[in-house]
Amino acid sequence: MKKTDICTINNSKITFNNEVIFETQTENFSDFSKEAYKTLEVNYAKFHKMDNLSKLAFLASEIILKEGDHSRTALVFANRSSSLDTDFKYQESINSQENYFPSPAVFVYTLPNICVGEISIKHKMQTENAFFVLDEFDEQFLNNYSEQILQSGKADKVLCGWVELYHESYNAFVYLLTN
């Protein structure tokens, strides 16, 4: 297995294969993601409806997957906080309603694997996907899991990554593995 492309997102900066491709002074993730989406000319209308974790995973993935057929690319992601950032927003939507009408637009993102679903839909992926919640980034675990997928023949490539977002702290390290 070899790592062919790497994208990182943190501290208001996006790098692709160690080259900075976008940087801003915006510290707020929501504003940062909007600026990155516009500047990098990402074209996906559903982006603006996504929660921040999905936006983080989507942007990092889009940098790597922007070209080519990825129908046989699997996804294996992990983080520490699961969807806790969105879970808090969902709880707030419950608490702020007089008649207990929580926001269904927020509820849909209360599972961390929704972000891999958004990526799969955009790139018409028809392979395996998994989202793990781990105490810390464990590249060996992600690579071992990915190697099993590649050896099974269920996918030709695997997009792996750590996509952690909680409040205004965010970090993505996403990479593509091939045989």
mmCIF file of C-alpha atoms in Angstrom, residues 51 53-54 79 82-84 86-87 106-117 131 133:
data_model
loop_
_atom_site.group_PDB
_atom_site.id
_atom_site.type_symbol
_atom_site.label_atom_id
_atom_site.label_comp_id
_atom_site.label_asym_id
_atom_site.label_seq_id
_atom_site.Cartn_x
_atom_site.Cartn_y
_atom_site.Cartn_z
ATOM 1 C CA ASP A 51 -22.786 20.561 9.588
ATOM 2 C CA LEU A 53 -17.801 18.167 10.668
ATOM 3 C CA SER A 54 -19.174 17.205 7.258
ATOM 4 C CA ASN A 79 -12.148 11.246 15.091
ATOM 5 C CA SER A 82 -17.879 11.878 17.019
ATOM 6 C CA SER A 83 -20.632 14.363 16.106
ATOM 7 C CA LEU A 84 -20.629 16.054 19.522
ATOM 8 C CA THR A 86 -23.598 19.020 16.101
ATOM 9 C CA ASP A 87 -25.204 17.107 18.969
ATOM 10 C CA VAL A 106 -29.566 19.603 12.394
ATOM 11 C CA PHE A 107 -30.709 16.123 13.484
ATOM 12 C CA VAL A 108 -29.604 14.508 10.220
ATOM 13 C CA TYR A 109 -25.981 15.334 11.139
ATOM 14 C CA THR A 110 -26.023 13.822 14.644
ATOM 15 C CA LEU A 111 -24.138 10.764 13.403
ATOM 16 C CA PRO A 112 -20.468 11.082 12.393
ATOM 17 C CA ASN A 113 -20.827 8.727 9.433
ATOM 18 C CA ILE A 114 -23.079 11.230 7.649
ATOM 19 C CA CYS A 115 -19.950 13.069 6.481
ATOM 20 C CA VAL A 116 -18.708 9.962 4.641
ATOM 21 C CA GLY A 117 -22.186 9.652 3.167
ATOM 22 C CA PHE A 131 -16.265 6.034 10.595
ATOM 23 C CA VAL A 133 -14.456 7.071 17.102
#
